[in-house]
CSV table of N, CA, C and O in Angstrom, one decimal:
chain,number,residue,atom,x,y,z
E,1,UNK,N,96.9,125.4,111.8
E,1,UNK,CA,96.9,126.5,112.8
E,1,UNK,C,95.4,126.8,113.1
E,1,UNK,O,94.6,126.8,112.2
E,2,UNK,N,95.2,127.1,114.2
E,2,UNK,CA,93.8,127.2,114.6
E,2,UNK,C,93.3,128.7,114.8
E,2,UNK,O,94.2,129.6,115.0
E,3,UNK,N,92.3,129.1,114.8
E,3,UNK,CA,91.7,130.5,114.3
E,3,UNK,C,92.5,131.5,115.4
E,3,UNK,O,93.1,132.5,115.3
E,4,UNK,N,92.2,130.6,116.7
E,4,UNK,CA,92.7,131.5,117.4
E,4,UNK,C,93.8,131.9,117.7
E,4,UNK,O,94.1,132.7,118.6
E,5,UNK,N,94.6,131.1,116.9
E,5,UNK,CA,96.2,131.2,116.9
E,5,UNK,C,96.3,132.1,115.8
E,5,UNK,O,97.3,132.8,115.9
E,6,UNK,N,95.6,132.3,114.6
E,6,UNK,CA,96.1,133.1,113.8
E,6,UNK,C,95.8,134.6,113.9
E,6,UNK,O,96.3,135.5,113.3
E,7,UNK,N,95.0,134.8,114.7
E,7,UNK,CA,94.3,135.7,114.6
E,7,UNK,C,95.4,136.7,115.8
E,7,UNK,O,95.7,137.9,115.9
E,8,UNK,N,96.0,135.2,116.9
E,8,UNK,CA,96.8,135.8,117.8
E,8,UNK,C,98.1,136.5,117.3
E,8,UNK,O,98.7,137.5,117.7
E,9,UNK,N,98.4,135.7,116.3
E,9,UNK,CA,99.3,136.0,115.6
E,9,UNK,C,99.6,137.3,114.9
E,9,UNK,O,100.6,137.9,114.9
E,10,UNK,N,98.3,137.4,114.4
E,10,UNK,CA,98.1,138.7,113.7
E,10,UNK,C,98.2,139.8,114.7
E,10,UNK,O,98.5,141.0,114.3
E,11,UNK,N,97.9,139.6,115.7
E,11,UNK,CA,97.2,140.7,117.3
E,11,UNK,C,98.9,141.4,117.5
E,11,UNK,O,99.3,142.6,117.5
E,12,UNK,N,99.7,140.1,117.8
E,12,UNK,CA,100.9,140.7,118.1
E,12,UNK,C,101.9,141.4,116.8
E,12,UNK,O,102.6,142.4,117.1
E,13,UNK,N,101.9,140.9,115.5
E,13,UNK,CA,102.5,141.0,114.5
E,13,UNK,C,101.9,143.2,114.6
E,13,UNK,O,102.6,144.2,114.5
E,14,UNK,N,100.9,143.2,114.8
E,14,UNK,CA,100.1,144.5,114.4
E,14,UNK,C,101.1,145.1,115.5
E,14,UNK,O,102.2,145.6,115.3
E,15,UNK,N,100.5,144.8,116.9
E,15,UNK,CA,101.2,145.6,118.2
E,15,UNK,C,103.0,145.9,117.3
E,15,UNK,O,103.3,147.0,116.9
E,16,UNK,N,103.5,145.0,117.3
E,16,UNK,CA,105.0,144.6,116.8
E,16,UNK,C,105.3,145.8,115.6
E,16,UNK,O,106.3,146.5,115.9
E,17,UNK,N,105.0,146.1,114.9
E,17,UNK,CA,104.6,147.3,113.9
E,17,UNK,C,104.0,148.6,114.1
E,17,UNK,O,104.4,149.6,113.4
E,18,UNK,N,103.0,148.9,115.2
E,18,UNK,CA,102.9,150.1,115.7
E,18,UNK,C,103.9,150.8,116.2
E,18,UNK,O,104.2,151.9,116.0
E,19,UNK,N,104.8,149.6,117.1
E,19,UNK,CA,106.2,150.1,117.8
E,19,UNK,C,107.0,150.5,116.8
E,19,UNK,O,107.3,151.7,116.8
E,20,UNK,N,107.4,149.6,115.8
E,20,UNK,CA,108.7,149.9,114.8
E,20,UNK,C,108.2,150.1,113.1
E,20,UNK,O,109.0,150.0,112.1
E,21,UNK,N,107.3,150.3,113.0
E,21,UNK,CA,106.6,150.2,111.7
E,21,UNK,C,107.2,151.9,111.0
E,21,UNK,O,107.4,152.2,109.8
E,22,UNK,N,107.2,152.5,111.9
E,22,UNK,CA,107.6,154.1,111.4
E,22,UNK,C,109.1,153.8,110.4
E,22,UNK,O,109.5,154.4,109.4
E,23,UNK,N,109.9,152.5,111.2
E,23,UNK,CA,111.1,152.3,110.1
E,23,UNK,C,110.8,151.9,108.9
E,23,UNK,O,111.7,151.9,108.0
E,24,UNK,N,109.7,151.4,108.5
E,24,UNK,CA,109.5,150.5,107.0
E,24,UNK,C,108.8,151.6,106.7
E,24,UNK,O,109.2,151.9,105.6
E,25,UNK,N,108.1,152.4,106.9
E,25,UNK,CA,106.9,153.7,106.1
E,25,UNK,C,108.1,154.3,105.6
E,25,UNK,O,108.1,154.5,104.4
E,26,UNK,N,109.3,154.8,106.3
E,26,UNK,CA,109.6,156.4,106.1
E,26,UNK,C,111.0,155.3,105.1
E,26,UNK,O,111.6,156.1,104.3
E,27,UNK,N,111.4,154.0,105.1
E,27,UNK,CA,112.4,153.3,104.1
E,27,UNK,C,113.4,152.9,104.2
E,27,UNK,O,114.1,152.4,103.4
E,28,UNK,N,113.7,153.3,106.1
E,28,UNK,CA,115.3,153.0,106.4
E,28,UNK,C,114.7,151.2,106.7
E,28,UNK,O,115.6,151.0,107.6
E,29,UNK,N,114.4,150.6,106.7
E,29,UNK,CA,114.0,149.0,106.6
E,29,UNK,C,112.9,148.7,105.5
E,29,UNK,O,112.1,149.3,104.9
E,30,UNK,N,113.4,147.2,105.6
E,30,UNK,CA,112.3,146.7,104.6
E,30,UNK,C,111.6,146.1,105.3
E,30,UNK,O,111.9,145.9,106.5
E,31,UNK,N,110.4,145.6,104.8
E,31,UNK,CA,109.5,144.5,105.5
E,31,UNK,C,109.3,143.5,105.2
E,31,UNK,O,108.4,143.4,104.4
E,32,UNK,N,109.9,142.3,105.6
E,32,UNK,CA,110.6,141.0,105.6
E,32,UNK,C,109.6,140.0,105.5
E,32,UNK,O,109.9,139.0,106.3
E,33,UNK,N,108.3,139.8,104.9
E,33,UNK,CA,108.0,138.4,105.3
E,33,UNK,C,108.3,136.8,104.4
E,33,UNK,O,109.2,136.9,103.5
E,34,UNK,N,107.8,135.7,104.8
E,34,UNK,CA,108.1,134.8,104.1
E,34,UNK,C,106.5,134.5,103.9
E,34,UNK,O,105.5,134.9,104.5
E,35,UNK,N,106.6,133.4,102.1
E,35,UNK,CA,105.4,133.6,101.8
E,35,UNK,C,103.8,133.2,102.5
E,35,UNK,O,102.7,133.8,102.5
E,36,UNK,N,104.4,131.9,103.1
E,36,UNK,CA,103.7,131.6,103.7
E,36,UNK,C,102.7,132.8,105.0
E,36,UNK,O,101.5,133.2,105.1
E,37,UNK,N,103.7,132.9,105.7
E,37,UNK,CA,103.0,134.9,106.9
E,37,UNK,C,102.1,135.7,105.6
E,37,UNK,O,100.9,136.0,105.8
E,38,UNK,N,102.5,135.8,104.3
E,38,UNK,CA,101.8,137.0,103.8
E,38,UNK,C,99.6,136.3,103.2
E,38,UNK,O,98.5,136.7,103.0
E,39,UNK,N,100.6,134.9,103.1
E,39,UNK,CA,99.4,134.2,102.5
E,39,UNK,C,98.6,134.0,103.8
E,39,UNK,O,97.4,134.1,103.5
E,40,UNK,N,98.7,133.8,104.8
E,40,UNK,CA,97.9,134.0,106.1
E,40,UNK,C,97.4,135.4,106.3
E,40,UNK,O,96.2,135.6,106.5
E,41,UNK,N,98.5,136.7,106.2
E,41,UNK,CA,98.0,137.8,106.3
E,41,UNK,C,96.4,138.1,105.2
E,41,UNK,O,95.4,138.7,105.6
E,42,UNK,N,96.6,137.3,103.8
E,42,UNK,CA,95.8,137.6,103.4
E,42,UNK,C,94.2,137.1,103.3
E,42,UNK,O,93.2,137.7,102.8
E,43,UNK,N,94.3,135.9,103.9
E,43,UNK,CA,93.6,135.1,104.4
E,43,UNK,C,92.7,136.0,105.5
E,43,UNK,O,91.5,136.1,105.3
E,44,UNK,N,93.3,136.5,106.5
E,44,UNK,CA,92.7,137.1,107.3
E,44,UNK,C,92.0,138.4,107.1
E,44,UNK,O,90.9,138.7,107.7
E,45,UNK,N,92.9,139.4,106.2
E,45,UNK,CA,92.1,140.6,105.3
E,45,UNK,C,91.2,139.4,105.1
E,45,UNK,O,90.9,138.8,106.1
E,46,UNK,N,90.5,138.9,103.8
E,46,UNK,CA,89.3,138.6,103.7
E,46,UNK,C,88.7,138.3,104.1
E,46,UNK,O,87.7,138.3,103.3
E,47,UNK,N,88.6,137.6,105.7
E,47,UNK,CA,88.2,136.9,105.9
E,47,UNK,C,87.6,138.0,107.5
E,47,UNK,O,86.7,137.6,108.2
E,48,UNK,N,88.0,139.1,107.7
E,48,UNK,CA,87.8,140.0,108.8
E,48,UNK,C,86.7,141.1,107.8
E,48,UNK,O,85.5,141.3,107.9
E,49,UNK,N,87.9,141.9,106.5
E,49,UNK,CA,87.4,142.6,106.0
E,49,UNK,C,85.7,142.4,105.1
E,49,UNK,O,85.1,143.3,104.7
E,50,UNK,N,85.5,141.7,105.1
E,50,UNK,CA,84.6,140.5,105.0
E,50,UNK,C,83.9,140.7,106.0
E,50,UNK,O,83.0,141.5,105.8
E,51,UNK,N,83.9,140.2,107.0
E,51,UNK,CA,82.8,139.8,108.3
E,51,UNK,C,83.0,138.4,108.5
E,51,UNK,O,82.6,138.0,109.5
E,52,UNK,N,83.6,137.6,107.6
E,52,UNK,CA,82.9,136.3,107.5
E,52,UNK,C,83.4,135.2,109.2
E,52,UNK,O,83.3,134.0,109.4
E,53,UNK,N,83.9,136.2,109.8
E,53,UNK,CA,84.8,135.5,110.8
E,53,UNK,C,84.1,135.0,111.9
E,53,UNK,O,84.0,133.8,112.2
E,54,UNK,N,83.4,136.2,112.6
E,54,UNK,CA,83.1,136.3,114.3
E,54,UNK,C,82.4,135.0,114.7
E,54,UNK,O,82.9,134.3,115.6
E,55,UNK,N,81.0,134.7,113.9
E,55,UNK,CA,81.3,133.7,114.4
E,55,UNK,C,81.8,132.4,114.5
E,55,UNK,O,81.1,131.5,115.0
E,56,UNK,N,82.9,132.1,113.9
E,56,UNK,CA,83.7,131.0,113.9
E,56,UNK,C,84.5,131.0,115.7
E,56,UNK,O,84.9,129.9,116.2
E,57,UNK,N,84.5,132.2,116.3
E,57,UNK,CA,85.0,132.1,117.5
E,57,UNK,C,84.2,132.6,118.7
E,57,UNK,O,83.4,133.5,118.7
E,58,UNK,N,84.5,131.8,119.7
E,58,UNK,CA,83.8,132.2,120.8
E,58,UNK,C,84.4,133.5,121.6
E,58,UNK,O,85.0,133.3,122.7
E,59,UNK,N,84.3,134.7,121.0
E,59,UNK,CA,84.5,135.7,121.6
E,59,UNK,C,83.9,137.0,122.1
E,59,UNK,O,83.1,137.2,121.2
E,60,UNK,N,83.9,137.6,122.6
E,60,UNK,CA,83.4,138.9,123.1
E,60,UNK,C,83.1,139.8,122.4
E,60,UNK,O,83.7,139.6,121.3
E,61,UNK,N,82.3,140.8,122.4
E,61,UNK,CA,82.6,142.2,120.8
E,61,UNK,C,83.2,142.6,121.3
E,61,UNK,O,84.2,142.1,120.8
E,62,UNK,N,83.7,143.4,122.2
E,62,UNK,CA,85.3,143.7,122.4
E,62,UNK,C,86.5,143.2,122.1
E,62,UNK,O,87.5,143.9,121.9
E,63,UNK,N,86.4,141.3,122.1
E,63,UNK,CA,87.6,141.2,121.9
E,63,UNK,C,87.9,141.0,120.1
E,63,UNK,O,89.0,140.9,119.5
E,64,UNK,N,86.1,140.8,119.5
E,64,UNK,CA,85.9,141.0,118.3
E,64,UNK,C,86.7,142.0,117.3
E,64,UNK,O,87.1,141.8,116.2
E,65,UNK,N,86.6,143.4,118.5
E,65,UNK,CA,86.5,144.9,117.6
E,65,UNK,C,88.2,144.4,118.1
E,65,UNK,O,88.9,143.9,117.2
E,66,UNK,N,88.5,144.4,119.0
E,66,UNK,CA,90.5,144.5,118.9
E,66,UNK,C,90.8,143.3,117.2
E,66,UNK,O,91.3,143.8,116.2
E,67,UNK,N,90.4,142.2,117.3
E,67,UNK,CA,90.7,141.8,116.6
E,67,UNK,C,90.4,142.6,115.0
E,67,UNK,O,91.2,142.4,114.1
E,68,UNK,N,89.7,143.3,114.8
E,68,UNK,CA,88.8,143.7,113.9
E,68,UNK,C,89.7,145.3,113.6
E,68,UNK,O,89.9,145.7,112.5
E,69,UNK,N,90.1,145.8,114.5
E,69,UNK,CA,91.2,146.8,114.6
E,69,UNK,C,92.7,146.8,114.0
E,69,UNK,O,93.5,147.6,113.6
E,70,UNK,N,92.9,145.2,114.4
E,70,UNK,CA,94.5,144.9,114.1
E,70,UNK,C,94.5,144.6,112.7
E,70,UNK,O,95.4,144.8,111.9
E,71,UNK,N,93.3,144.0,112.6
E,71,UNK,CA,93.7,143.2,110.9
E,71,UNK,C,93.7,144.5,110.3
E,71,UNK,O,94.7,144.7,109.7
E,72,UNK,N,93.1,145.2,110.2
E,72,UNK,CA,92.7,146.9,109.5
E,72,UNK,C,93.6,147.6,109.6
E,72,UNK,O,93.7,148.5,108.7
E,73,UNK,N,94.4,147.6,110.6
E,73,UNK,CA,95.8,148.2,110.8
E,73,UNK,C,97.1,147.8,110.4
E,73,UNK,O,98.1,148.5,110.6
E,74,UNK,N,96.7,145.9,109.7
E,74,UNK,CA,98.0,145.5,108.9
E,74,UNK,C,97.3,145.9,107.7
E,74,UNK,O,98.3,146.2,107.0
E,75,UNK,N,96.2,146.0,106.9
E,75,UNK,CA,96.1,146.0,105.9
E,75,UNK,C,96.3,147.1,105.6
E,75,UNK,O,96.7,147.2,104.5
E,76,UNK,N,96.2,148.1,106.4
E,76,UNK,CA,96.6,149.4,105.5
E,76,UNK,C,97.9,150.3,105.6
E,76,UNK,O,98.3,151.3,105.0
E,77,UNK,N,98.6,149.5,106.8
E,77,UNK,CA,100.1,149.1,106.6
E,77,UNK,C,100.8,148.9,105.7
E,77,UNK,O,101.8,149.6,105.5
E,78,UNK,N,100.2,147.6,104.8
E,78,UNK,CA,100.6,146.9,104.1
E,78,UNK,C,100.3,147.9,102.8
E,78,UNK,O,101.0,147.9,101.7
E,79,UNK,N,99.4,148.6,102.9
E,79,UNK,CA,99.2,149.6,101.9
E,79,UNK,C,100.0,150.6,101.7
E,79,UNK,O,100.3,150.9,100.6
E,80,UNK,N,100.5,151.0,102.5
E,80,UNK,CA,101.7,152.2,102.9
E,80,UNK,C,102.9,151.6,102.8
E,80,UNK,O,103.9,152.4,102.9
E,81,UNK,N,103.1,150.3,102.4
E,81,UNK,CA,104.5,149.6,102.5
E,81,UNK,C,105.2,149.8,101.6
E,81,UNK,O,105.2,149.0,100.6
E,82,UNK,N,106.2,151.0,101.5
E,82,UNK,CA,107.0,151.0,100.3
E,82,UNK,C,107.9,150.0,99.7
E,82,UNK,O,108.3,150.0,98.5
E,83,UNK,N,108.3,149.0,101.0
E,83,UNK,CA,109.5,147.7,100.1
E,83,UNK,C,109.2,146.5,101.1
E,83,UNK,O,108.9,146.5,102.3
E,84,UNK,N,109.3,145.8,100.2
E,84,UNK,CA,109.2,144.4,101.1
E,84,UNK,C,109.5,143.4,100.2
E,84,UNK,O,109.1,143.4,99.1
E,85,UNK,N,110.2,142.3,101.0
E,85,UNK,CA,111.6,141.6,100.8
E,85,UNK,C,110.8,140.0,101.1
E,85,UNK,O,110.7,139.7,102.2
E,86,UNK,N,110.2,138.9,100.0
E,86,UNK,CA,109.4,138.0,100.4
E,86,UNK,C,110.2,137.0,100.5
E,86,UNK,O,110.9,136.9,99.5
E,87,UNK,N,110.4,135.8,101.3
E,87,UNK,CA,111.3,134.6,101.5
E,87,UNK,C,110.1,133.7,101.4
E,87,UNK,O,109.0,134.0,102.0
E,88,UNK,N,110.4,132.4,100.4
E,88,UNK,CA,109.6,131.3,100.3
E,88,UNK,C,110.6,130.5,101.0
E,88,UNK,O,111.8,130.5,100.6
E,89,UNK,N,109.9,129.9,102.1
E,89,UNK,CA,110.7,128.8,103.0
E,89,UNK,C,110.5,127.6,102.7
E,89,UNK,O,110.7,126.7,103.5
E,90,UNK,N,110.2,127.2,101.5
E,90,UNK,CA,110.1,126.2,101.4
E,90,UNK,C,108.9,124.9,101.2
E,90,UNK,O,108.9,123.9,100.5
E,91,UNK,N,107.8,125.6,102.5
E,91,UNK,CA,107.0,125.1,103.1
E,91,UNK,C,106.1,125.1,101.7
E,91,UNK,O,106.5,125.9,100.8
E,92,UNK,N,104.6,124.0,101.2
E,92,UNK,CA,103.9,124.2,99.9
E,92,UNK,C,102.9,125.3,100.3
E,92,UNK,O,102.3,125.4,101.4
E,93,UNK,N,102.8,125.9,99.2
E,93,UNK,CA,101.8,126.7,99.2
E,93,UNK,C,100.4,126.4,98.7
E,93,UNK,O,100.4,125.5,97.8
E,94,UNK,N,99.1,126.8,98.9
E,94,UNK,CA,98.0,126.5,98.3
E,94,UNK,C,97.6,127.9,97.8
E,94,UNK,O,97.1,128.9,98.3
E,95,UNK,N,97.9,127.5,96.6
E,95,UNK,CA,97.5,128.6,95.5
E,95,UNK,C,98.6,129.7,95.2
E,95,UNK,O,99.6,129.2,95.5
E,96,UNK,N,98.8,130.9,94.7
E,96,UNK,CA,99.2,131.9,94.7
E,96,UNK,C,99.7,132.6,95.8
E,96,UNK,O,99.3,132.2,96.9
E,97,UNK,N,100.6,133.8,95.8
E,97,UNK,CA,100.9,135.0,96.6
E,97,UNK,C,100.2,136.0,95.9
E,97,UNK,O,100.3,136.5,94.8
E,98,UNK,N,99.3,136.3,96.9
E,98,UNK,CA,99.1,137.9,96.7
E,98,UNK,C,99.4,139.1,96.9
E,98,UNK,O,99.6,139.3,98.1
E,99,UNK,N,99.5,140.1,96.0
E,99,UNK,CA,100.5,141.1,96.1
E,99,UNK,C,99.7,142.6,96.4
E,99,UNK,O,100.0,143.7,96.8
E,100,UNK,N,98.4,141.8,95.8
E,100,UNK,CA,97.0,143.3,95.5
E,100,UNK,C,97.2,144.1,96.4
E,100,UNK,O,97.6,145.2,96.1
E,101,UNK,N,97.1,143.7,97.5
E,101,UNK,CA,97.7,144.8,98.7
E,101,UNK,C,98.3,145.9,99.0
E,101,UNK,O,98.0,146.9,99.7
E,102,UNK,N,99.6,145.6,98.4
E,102,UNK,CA,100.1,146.7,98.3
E,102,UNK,C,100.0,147.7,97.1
E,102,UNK,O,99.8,147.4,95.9
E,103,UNK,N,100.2,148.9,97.7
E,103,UNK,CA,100.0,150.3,96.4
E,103,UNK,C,101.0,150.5,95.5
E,103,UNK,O,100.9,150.5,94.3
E,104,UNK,N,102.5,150.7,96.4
E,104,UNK,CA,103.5,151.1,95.7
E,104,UNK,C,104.6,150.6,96.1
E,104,UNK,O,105.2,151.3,96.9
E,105,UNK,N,105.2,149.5,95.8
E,105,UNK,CA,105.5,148.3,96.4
E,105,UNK,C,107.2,148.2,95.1
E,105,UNK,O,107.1,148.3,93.9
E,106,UNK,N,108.5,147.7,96.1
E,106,UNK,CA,109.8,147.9,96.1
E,106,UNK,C,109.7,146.8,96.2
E,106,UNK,O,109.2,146.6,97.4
E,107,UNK,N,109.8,145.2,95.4
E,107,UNK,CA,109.8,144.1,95.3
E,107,UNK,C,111.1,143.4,95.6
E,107,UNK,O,112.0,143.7,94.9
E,108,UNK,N,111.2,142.5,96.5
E,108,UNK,CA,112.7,141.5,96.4
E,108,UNK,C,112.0,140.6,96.8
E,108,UNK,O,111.1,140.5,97.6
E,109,UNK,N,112.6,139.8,96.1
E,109,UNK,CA,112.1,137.9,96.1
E,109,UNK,C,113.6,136.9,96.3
E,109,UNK,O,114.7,136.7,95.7
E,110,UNK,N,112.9,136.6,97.6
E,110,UNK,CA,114.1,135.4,97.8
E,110,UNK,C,113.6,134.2,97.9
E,110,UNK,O,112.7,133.9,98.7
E,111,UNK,N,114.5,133.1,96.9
E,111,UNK,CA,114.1,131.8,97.1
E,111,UNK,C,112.3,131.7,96.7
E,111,UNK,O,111.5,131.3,97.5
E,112,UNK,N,112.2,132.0,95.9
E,112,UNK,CA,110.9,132.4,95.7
E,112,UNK,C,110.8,131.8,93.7
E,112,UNK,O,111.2,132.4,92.7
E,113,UNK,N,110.2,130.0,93.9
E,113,UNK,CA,110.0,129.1,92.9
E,113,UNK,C,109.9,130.1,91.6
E,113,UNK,O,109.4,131.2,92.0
E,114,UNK,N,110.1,130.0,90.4
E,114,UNK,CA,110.4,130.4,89.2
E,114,UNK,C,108.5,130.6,88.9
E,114,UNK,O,107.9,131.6,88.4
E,115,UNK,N,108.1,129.4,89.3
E,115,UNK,CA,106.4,129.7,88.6
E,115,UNK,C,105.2,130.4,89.8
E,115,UNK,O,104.0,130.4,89.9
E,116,UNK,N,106.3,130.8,90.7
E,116,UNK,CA,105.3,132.1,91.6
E,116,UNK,C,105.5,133.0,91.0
E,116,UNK,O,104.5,133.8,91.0
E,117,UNK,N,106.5,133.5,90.5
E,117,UNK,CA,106.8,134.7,90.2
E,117,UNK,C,106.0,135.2,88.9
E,117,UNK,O,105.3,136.1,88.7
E,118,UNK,N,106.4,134.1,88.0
E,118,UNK,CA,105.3,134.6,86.7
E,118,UNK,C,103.9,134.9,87.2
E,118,UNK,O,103.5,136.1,87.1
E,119,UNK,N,103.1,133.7,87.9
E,119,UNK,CA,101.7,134.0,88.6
E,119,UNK,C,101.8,135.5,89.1
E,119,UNK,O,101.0,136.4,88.6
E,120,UNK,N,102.8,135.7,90.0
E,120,UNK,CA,103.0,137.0,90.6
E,120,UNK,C,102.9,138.4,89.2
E,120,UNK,O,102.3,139.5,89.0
E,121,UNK,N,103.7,137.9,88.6
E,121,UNK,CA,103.8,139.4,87.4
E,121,UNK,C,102.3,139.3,86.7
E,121,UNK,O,101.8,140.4,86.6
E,122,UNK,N,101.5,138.2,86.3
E,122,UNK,CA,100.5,138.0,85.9
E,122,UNK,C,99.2,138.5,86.0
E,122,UNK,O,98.3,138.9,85.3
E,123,UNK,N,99.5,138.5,87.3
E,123,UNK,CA,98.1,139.3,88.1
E,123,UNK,C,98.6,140.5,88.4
E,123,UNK,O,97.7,141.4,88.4
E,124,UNK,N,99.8,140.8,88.7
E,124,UNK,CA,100.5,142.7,88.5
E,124,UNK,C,100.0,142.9,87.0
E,124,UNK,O,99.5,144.0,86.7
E,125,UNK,N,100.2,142.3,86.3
E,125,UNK,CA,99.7,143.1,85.0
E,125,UNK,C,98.2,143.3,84.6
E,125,UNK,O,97.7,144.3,84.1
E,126,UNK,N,97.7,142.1,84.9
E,126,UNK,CA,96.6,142.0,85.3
E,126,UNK,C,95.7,143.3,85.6
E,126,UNK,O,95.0,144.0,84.7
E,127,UNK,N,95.9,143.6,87.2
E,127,UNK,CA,95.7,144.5,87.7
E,127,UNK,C,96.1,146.1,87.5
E,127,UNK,O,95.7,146.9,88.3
E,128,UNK,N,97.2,146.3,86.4
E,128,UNK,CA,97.6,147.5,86.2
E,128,UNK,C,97.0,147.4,84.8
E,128,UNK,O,97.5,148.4,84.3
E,129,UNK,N,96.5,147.0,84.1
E,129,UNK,CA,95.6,147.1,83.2
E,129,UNK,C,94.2,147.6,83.3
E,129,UNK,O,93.6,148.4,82.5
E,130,UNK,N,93.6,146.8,84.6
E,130,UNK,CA,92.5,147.1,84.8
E,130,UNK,C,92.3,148.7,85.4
E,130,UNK,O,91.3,149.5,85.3
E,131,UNK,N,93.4,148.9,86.2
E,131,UNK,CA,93.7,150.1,87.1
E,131,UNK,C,93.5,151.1,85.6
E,131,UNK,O,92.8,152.1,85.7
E,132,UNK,N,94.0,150.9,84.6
E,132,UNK,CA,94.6,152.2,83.7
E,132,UNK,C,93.6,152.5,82.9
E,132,UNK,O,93.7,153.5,82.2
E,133,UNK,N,92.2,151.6,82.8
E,133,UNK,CA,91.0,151.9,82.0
E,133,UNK,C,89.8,152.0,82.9
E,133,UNK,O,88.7,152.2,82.4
């Protein structure tokens, strides 16, 4: 997938969530992705939140800052996400799911390989260790 597809991706996923996103904050929905969408989402957090992007594309500072707007607006979505529901399609993954993201997070795993999940609790423990000292 090419930068500017992901990034498009991300542009509408955000728009997509401003409209209906008030259902997953307040709990009457969950927020549905599969692993592969979250492992892209997170790709792009670092890679916006970071800087390390702009110039990889030929674009405008305005259409910079929209982009730069939206990613910042799933990530702290994703922060506010009280449940979300992850589907592994299948597809291979390279490396891990990351979960750091979220704060307070209502976990369902579907179809989701036996040795992601450990990785997954691993680095939750990980990280609530580090959080408690």
């Amino acid at each position: 997938m090419s930068l500017e597809s992901k990034y498009a991706h991300a542009s509408r996923f955000a728009q997509f969530l401003r409209t209906n996103g008030h259902k997953v904050i307040d709990g009457s929905c969950k927020l549905s992705l599969t692993t592969s969408a979250l492992c892209l989402l997170n790709t792009l957090f670092v890679e916006v939140l970071n800087k390390e992007w702009p110039g990889l594309l030929n674009i405008s500072a305005s259409g910079a800052e929209n982009i730069t707007t939206d990613i910042k607006y799933l990530y702290d979505f994703m922060k506010r996400t009280p449940s979300l529901k992850l589907f592994h399609t299948g597809q291979t993954l390279r490396g891990g799911v990351d979960l750091s993201q979220f704060s307070n997070l209502s976990l369902e795993l579907r179809k989701i390989p036996l040795h992601l999940i450990i990785v997954a609790l691993i680095v939750c423990l990980h990280n609530l260790k580090a959080n408690m000292f």
